[in-house]
XYZ file of C-alpha atoms in Angstrom:
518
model
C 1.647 -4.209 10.005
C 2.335 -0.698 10.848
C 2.773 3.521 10.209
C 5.627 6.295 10.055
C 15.905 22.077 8.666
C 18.308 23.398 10.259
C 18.248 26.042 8.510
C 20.604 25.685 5.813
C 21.855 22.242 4.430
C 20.381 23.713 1.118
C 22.370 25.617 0.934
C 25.510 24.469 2.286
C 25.645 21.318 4.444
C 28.898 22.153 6.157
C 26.846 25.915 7.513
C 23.886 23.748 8.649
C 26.428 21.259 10.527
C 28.647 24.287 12.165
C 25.507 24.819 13.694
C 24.646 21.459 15.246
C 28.289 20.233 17.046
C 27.222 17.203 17.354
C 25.233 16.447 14.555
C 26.090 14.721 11.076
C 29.749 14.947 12.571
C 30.730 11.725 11.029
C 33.700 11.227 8.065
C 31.915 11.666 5.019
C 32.597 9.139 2.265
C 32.046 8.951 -1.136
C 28.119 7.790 -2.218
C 25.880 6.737 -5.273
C 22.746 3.861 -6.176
C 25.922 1.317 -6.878
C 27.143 2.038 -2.691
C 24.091 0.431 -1.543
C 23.817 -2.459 -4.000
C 27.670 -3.472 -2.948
C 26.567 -3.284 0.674
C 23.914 -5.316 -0.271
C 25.744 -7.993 -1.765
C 28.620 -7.654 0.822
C 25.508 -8.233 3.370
C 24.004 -10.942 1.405
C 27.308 -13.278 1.209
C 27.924 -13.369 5.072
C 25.059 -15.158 7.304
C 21.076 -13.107 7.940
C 21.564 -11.555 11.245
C 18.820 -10.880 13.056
C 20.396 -9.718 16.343
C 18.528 -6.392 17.718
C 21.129 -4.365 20.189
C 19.603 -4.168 23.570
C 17.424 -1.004 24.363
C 18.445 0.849 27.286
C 15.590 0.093 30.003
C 14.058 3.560 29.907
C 13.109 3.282 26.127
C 12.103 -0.031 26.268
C 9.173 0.185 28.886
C 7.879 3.481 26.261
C 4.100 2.401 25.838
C 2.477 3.871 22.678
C 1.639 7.376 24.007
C 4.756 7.957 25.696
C 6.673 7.193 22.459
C 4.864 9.370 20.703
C 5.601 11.886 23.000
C 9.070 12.446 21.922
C 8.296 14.275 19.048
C 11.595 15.346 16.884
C 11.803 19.639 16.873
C 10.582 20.973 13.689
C 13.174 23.775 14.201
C 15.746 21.516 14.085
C 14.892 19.588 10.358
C 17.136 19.108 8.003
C 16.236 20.648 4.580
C 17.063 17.930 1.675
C 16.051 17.609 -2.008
C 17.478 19.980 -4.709
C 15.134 23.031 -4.338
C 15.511 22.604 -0.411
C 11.772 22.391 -0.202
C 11.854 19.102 2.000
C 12.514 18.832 5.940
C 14.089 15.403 7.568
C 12.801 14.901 10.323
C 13.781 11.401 12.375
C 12.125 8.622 14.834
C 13.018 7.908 18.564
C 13.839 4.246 19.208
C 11.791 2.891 21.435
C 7.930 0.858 22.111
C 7.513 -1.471 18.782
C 10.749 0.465 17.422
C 13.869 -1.226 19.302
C 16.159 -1.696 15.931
C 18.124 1.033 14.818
C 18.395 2.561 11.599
C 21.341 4.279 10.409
C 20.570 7.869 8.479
C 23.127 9.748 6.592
C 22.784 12.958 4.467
C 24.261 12.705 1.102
C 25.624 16.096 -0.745
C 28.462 16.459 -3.643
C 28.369 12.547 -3.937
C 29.433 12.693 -0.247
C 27.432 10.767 2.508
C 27.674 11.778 6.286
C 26.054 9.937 8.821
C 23.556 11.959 11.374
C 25.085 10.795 14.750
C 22.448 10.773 17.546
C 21.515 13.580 19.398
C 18.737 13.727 22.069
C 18.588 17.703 22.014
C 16.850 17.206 18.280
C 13.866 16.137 20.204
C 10.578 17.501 22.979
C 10.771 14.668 24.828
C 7.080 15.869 26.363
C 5.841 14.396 29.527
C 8.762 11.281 28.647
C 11.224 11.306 30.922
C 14.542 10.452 29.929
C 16.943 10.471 33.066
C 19.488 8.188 32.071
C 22.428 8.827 29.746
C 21.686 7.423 25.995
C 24.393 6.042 24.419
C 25.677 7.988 21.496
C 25.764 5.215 19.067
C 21.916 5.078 19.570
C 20.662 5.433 15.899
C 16.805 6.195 15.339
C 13.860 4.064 14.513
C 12.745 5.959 11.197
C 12.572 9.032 8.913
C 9.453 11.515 7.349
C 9.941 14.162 5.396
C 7.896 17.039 5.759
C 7.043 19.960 2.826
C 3.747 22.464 1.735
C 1.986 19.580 0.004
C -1.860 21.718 0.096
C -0.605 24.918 0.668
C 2.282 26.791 0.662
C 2.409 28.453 3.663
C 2.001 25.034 5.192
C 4.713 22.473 6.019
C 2.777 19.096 5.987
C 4.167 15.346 6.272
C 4.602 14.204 3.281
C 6.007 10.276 3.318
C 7.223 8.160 6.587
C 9.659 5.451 6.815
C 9.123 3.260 9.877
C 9.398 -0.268 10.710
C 10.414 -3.094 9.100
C 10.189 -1.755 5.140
C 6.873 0.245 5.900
C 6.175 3.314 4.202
C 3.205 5.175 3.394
C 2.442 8.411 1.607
C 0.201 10.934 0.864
C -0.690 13.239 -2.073
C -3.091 16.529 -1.923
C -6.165 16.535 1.038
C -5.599 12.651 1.677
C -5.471 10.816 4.929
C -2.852 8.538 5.879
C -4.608 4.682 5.403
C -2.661 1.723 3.316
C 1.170 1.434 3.686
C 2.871 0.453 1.315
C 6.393 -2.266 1.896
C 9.619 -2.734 0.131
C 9.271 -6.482 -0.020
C 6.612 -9.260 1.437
C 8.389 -12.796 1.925
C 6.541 -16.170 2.261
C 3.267 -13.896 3.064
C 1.017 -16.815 2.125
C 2.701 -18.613 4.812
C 3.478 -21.856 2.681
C 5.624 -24.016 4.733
C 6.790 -21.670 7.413
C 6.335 -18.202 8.520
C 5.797 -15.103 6.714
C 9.305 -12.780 6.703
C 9.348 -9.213 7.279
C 12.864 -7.676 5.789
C 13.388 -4.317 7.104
C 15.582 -1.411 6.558
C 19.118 -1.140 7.914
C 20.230 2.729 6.618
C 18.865 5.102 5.201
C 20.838 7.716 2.654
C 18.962 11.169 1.980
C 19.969 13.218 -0.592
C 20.260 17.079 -0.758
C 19.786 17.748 -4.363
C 18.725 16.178 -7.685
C 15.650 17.179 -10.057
C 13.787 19.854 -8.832
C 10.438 19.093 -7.228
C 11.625 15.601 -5.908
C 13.487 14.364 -3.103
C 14.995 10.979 -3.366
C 16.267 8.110 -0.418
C 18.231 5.310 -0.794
C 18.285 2.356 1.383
C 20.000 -0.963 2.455
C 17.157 -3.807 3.065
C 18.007 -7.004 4.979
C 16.410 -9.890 5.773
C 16.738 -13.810 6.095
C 15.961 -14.643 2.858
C 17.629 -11.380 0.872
C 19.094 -8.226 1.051
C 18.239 -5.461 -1.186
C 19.054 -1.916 -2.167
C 16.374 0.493 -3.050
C 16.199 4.159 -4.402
C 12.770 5.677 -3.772
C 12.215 9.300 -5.428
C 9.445 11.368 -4.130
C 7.234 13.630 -6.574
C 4.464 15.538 -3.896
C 1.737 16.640 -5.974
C -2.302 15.907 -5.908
C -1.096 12.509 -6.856
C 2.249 12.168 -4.931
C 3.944 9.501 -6.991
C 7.203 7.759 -5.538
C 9.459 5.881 -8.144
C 10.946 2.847 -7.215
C 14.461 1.259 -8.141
C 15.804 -2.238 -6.429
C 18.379 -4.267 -6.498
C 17.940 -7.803 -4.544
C 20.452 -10.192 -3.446
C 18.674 -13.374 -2.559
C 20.298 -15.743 0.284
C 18.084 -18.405 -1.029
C 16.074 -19.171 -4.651
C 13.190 -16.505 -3.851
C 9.959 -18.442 -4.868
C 7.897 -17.009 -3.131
C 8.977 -13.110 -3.191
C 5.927 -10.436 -3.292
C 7.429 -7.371 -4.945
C 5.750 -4.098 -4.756
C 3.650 -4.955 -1.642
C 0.752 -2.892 -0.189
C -1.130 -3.585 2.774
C -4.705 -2.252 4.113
C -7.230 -2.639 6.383
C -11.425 -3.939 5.556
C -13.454 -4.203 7.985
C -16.850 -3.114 7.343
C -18.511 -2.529 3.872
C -21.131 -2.694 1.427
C -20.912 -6.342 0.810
C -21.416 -7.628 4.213
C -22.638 -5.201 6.460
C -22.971 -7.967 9.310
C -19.539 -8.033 10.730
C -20.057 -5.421 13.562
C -22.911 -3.273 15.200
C -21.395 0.038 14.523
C -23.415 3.420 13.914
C -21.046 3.562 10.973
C -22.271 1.945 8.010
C -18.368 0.958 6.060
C -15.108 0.855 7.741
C -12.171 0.319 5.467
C -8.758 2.038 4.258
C -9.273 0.114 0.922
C -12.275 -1.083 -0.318
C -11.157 -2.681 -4.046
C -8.030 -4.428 -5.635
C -7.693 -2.683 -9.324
C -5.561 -4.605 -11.828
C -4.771 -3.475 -15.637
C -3.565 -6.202 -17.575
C -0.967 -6.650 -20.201
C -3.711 -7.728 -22.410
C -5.841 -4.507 -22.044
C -8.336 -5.467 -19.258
C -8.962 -4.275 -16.281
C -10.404 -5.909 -13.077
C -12.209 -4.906 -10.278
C -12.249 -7.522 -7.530
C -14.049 -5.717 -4.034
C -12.578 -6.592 -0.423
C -14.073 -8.838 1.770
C -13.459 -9.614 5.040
C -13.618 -13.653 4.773
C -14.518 -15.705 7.647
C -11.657 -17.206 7.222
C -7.961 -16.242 5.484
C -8.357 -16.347 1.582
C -5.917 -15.790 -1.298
C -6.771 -15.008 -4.462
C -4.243 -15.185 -7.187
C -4.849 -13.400 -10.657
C -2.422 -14.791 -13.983
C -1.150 -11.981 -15.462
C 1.336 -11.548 -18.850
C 3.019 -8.194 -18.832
C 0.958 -6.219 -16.286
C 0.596 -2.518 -16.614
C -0.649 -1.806 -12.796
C -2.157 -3.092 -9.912
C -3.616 -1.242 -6.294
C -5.407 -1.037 -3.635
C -7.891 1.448 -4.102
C -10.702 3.548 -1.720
C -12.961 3.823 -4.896
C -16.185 5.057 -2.440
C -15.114 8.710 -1.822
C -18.442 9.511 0.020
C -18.661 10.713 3.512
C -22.124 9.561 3.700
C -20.925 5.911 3.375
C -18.819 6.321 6.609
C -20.148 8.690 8.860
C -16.992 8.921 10.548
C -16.361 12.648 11.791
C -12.836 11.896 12.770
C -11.493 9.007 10.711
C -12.042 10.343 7.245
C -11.891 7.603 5.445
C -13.439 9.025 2.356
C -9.749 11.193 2.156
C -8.052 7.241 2.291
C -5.575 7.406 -0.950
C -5.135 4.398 -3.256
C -1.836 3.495 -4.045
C -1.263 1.789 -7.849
C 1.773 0.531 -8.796
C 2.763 0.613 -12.065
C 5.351 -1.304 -13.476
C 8.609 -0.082 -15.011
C 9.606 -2.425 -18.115
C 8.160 -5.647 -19.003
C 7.578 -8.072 -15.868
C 6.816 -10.710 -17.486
C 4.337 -13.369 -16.470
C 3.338 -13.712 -12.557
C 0.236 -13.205 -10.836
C -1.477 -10.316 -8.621
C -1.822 -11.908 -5.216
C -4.652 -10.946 -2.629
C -4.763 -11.982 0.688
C -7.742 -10.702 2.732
C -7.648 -12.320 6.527
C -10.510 -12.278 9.146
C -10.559 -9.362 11.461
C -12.706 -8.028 13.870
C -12.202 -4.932 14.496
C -10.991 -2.274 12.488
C -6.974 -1.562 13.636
C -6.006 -4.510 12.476
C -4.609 -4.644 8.338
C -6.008 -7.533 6.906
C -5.524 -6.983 3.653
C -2.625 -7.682 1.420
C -1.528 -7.272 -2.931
C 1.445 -7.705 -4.126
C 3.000 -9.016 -7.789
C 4.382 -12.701 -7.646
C 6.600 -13.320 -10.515
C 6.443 -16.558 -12.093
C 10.164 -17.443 -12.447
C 11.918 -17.745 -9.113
C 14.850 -15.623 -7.806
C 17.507 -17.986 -8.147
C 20.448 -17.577 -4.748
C 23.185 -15.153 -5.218
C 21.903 -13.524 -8.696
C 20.845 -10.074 -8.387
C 17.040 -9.236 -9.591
C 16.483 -5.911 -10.636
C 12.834 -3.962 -10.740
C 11.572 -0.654 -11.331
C 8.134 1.309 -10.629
C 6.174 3.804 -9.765
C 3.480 4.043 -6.750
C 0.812 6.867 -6.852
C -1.523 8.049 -4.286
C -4.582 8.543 -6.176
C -8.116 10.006 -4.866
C -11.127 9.578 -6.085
C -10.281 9.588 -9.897
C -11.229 6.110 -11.666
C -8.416 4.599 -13.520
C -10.133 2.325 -16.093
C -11.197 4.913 -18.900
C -14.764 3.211 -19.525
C -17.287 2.659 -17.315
C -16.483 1.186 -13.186
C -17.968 -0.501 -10.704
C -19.650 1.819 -8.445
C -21.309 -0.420 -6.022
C -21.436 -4.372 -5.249
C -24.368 -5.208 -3.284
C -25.812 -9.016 -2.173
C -28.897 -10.248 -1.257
C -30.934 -13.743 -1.168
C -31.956 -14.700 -4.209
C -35.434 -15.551 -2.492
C -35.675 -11.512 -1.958
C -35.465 -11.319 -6.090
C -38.315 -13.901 -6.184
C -36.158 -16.591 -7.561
C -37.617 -19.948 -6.800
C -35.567 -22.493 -4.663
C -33.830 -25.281 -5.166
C -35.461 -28.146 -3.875
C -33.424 -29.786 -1.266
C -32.050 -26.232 -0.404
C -35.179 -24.828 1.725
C -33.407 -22.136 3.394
C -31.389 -21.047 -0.036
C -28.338 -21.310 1.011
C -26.738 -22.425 -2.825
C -28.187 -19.814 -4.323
C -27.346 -15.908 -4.414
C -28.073 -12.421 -6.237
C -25.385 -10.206 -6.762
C -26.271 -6.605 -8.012
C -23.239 -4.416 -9.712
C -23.742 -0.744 -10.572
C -21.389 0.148 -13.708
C -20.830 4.102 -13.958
C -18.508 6.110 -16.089
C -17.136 5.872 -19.263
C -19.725 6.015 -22.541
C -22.408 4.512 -20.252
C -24.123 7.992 -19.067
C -23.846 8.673 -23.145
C -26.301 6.106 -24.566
C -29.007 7.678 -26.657
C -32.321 7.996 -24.941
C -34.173 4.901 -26.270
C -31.137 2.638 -27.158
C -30.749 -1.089 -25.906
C -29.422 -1.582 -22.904
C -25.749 -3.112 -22.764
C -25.339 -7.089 -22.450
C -24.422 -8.711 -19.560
C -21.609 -11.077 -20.297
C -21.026 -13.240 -16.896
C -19.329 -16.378 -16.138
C -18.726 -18.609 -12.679
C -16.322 -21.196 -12.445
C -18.409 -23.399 -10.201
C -21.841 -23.669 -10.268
C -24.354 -21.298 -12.863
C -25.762 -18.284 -13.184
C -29.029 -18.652 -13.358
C -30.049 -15.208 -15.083
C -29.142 -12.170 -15.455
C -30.941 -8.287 -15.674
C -30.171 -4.689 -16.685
C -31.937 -1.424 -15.867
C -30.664 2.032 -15.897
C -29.113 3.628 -12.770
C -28.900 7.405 -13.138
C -27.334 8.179 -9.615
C -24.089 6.512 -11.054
C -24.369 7.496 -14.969
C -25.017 3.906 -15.906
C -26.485 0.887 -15.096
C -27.268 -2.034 -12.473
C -26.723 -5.485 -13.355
C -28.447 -8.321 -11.520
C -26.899 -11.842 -11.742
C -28.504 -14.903 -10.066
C -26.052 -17.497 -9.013
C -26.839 -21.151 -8.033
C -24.455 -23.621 -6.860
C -25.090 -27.383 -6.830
C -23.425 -27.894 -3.508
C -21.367 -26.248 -0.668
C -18.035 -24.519 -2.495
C -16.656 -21.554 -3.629
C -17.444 -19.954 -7.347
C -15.953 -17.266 -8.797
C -17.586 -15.102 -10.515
C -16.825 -12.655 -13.459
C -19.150 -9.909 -15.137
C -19.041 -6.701 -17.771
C -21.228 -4.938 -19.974
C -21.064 -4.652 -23.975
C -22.016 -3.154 -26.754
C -24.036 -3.858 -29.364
C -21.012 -4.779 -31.417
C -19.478 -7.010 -29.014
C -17.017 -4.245 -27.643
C -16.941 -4.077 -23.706
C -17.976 -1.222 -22.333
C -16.814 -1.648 -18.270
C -14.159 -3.230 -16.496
C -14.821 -6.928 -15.597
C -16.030 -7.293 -11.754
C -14.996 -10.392 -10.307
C -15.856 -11.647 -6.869
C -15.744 -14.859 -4.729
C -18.662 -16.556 -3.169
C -18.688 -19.556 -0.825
C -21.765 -20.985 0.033
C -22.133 -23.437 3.173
């Protein structure tokens, strides 16, 4: 799971080609949405190939820092979008990067492909001796423009590998990626698919303040064709049209995938002995449901791979979100992964019923993304019927979604530390647990001086809850709920909790969490 003008194509993309002889030289041909979706089908009727063309030697022994070392010349990016305020800049094949991606510039309705050209790029300390062949494509695209300032050009969204991309709105830090599709990721009956890109088509105009790419997805199972259309902002938001052509009845499709990476945090603080007291990209999955609730379910990283599946009718968003926006809580000088963005995806038109999936797997260490949502529809993709989707992906900060009150924290301890008496038969209290929630936001900090305290409503699915407390927390503008949880044997329980009102109204988003008890 992975990352990622000449002067004047605004302006005139035949002056910003005179320039470059060898660049974007190729026959232009007419272009629109409905070119990629009949490539797309064309693609999808003929057998998947997966054949990668052979790298030349020198590019395929790149290690990591050598391939980054070819780093494409700002001078020479391509300025794209209507207002010209974008730059194109492109990939070098090479180190995890061997399949090439075609890239074409699209102007007037007219597309014309960027041939290769090793003079776009500092090649560094990586020497390149031998001849490239021109037919050598690239590995990816970014587009560059003055996001937080602007008298500053900064990277804006990548494209690179498989059907990775990742974005970033104002003073965030690259940390989830986002994918164009997830395949068979719950690994039922074979092995999960990774459809990538084939081409990509950039356009030079369209609304002001956007830039939008198409592109032509492949894989064994489907081919696709997807317009993505970039809105930089303090909430970057990229809106998402598809078209998929499924080679086979697509049950198990994961549309609007994100993936991140939890290693370290609040609810289990034993993983690793690190001076650093949370290590994660993403540390909650947020769903809003067609019926008006929202969830809050917190990452874990499991001992072993779990999925968690959430029935939705009609949803109106789902993300991955980096809710904790407090340096103190990482301590990482360098990382920053207070500045992580969340990306929530919110639907286009009715989708109908499905599920949110989460898959968290075990990792130790914290390069690894171990954590994946996506939205599984119920009805399958039946073979050769095209499945259209729309929506929108924003890169939000620190802002909470749910109007009402949040979860601010999740915290466990043993329920002997609360003073709850064990079971007998269970001397070391293993079956038994106390989970403490702080709920901030909303009405919560508004409660008259003097006025009851909120309900606890919770549930488990397995086992009970023993009991349940409430006392005001003023460092989040709310409250901290206490629930005792006692299972009668070894198993998993999940378990559900919100505050209400005096007239039955709730007042929070639900939290919901596993626990398995051994």
């Amino acid at each position: 799971m992975t990352e990622p003008s000449r002067r004047a194509v605004v302006s005139g993309l035949a002056a910003g080609l005179a320039a470059l002889p060898t660049l974007a030289r190729g026959q232009a041909t007419p272009f629109g949405f409905e070119t990629v979706e009949a490539e797309a089908r064309t693609l999808a009727a003929a057998p998947f190939d997966a054949t990668v063309p052979p790298l030349p030697e020198v590019l395929a022994k790149l290690d990591y820092d050598a391939w980054r070392d070819i780093r494409f010349r700002p001078d020479h990016a391509f300025r794209v979008g209507a207002d010209g305020r974008f730059r194109l800049q492109l990939f070098h094949l090479g180190f995890l990067y061997p399949r090439p991606v075609a890239v074409s510039l699209v102007k007037d309705g007219m597309a014309r492909p960027i041939a290769y050209d090793p003079a776009l790029f500092d090649l560094g300390r990586t020497k390149l001796d031998a001849a490239l062949p021109k037919d050598l494509g690239y590995a990816g695209i970014r587009l560059h423009t003055a996001l937080n300032r602007p008298d500053v050009i900064d990277e804006l969204i990548v494209f690179v590998g498989a059907s990775y991309f990742r974005f970033l709105g104002q003073d965030q830090l690259y940390g989830l990626s986002a994918r164009a599709l997830a395949v068979n990721t719950e690994a039922a009956g074979g092995p999960e698919e990774f459809p990538f890109f084939r081409a990509f088509w950039i356009e030079a105009e369209g609304e002001p303040g956007t830039c939008t790419i198409h592109a032509l997805l492949d894989g064994p199972s489907q081919t696709g064709a997807y317009r993505f259309t970039v809105r930089p902002g303090p909430e970057t938001s990229v809106s998402v049209t598809a078209t998929l052509f499924p080679r086979r009845t697509l049950n198990d499709a994961g549309l609007a995938p994100l993936t991140s990476m939890y290693f370290i945090g609040e609810t289990d603080r034993g993983h690793s002995d690190d001076y650093r007291p949370e290590l994660h990209d993403s540390d909650g999955l947020q769903i809003a449901a067609g019926s008006g609730e929202w969830l809050w379910r917190p990452l874990d990283n499991p001992q072993a791979r779990r999925i968690s599946t959430f029935s939705v009718a009609s949803p109106k968003g789902f993300g991955l979100m980096q809710r904790d926006r407090s340096f103190a809580s990482y301590q990482d000088l360098e990382a920053g992964y207070e500045r992580r963005p969340g990306y929530f995806v919110e639907p286009e038109g009715d989708w109908g019923e499905g599920s949110v999936v989460l898959v968290e797997l075990a990792t130790d260490n914290e390069t690894a993304d171990n954590i994946v949502a996506y939205w599984r529809p119920k009805a399958p993709y039946p073979a050769g019927q095209p499945a259209r989707l729309a929506y929108r992906i924003r890169a939000v900060g620190g802002k909470n979604l749910h109007p009402n009150g949040h979860v601010a924290n999740t915290f466990l301890a043993a329920s002997a530390a609360s003073g709850a008496a064990r079971k007998e038969g269970d001397p070391e209290g293993r079956l038994a647990r106390r989970f403490l929630i702080d709920f901030g936001g909303g009405t919560l900090a508004e409660r008259p001086a003097g006025a009851a305290p909120p309900s606890v409503v919770a549930s488990a699915s397995a086992g009970r809850i023993v009991a349940t407390s409430i006392v005001p927390n003023p460092h989040v503008g709310g409250f901290r709920a206490a629930l005792d949880v006692r299972l009668d044997a070894p198993g998993t329980t999940e378990l559900r909790a919100y505050l209400r009102d005096e007239d039955g109204d709730a007042l929070t988003e639900t939290w919901t969490f596993p626990w398995s008890a051994t």
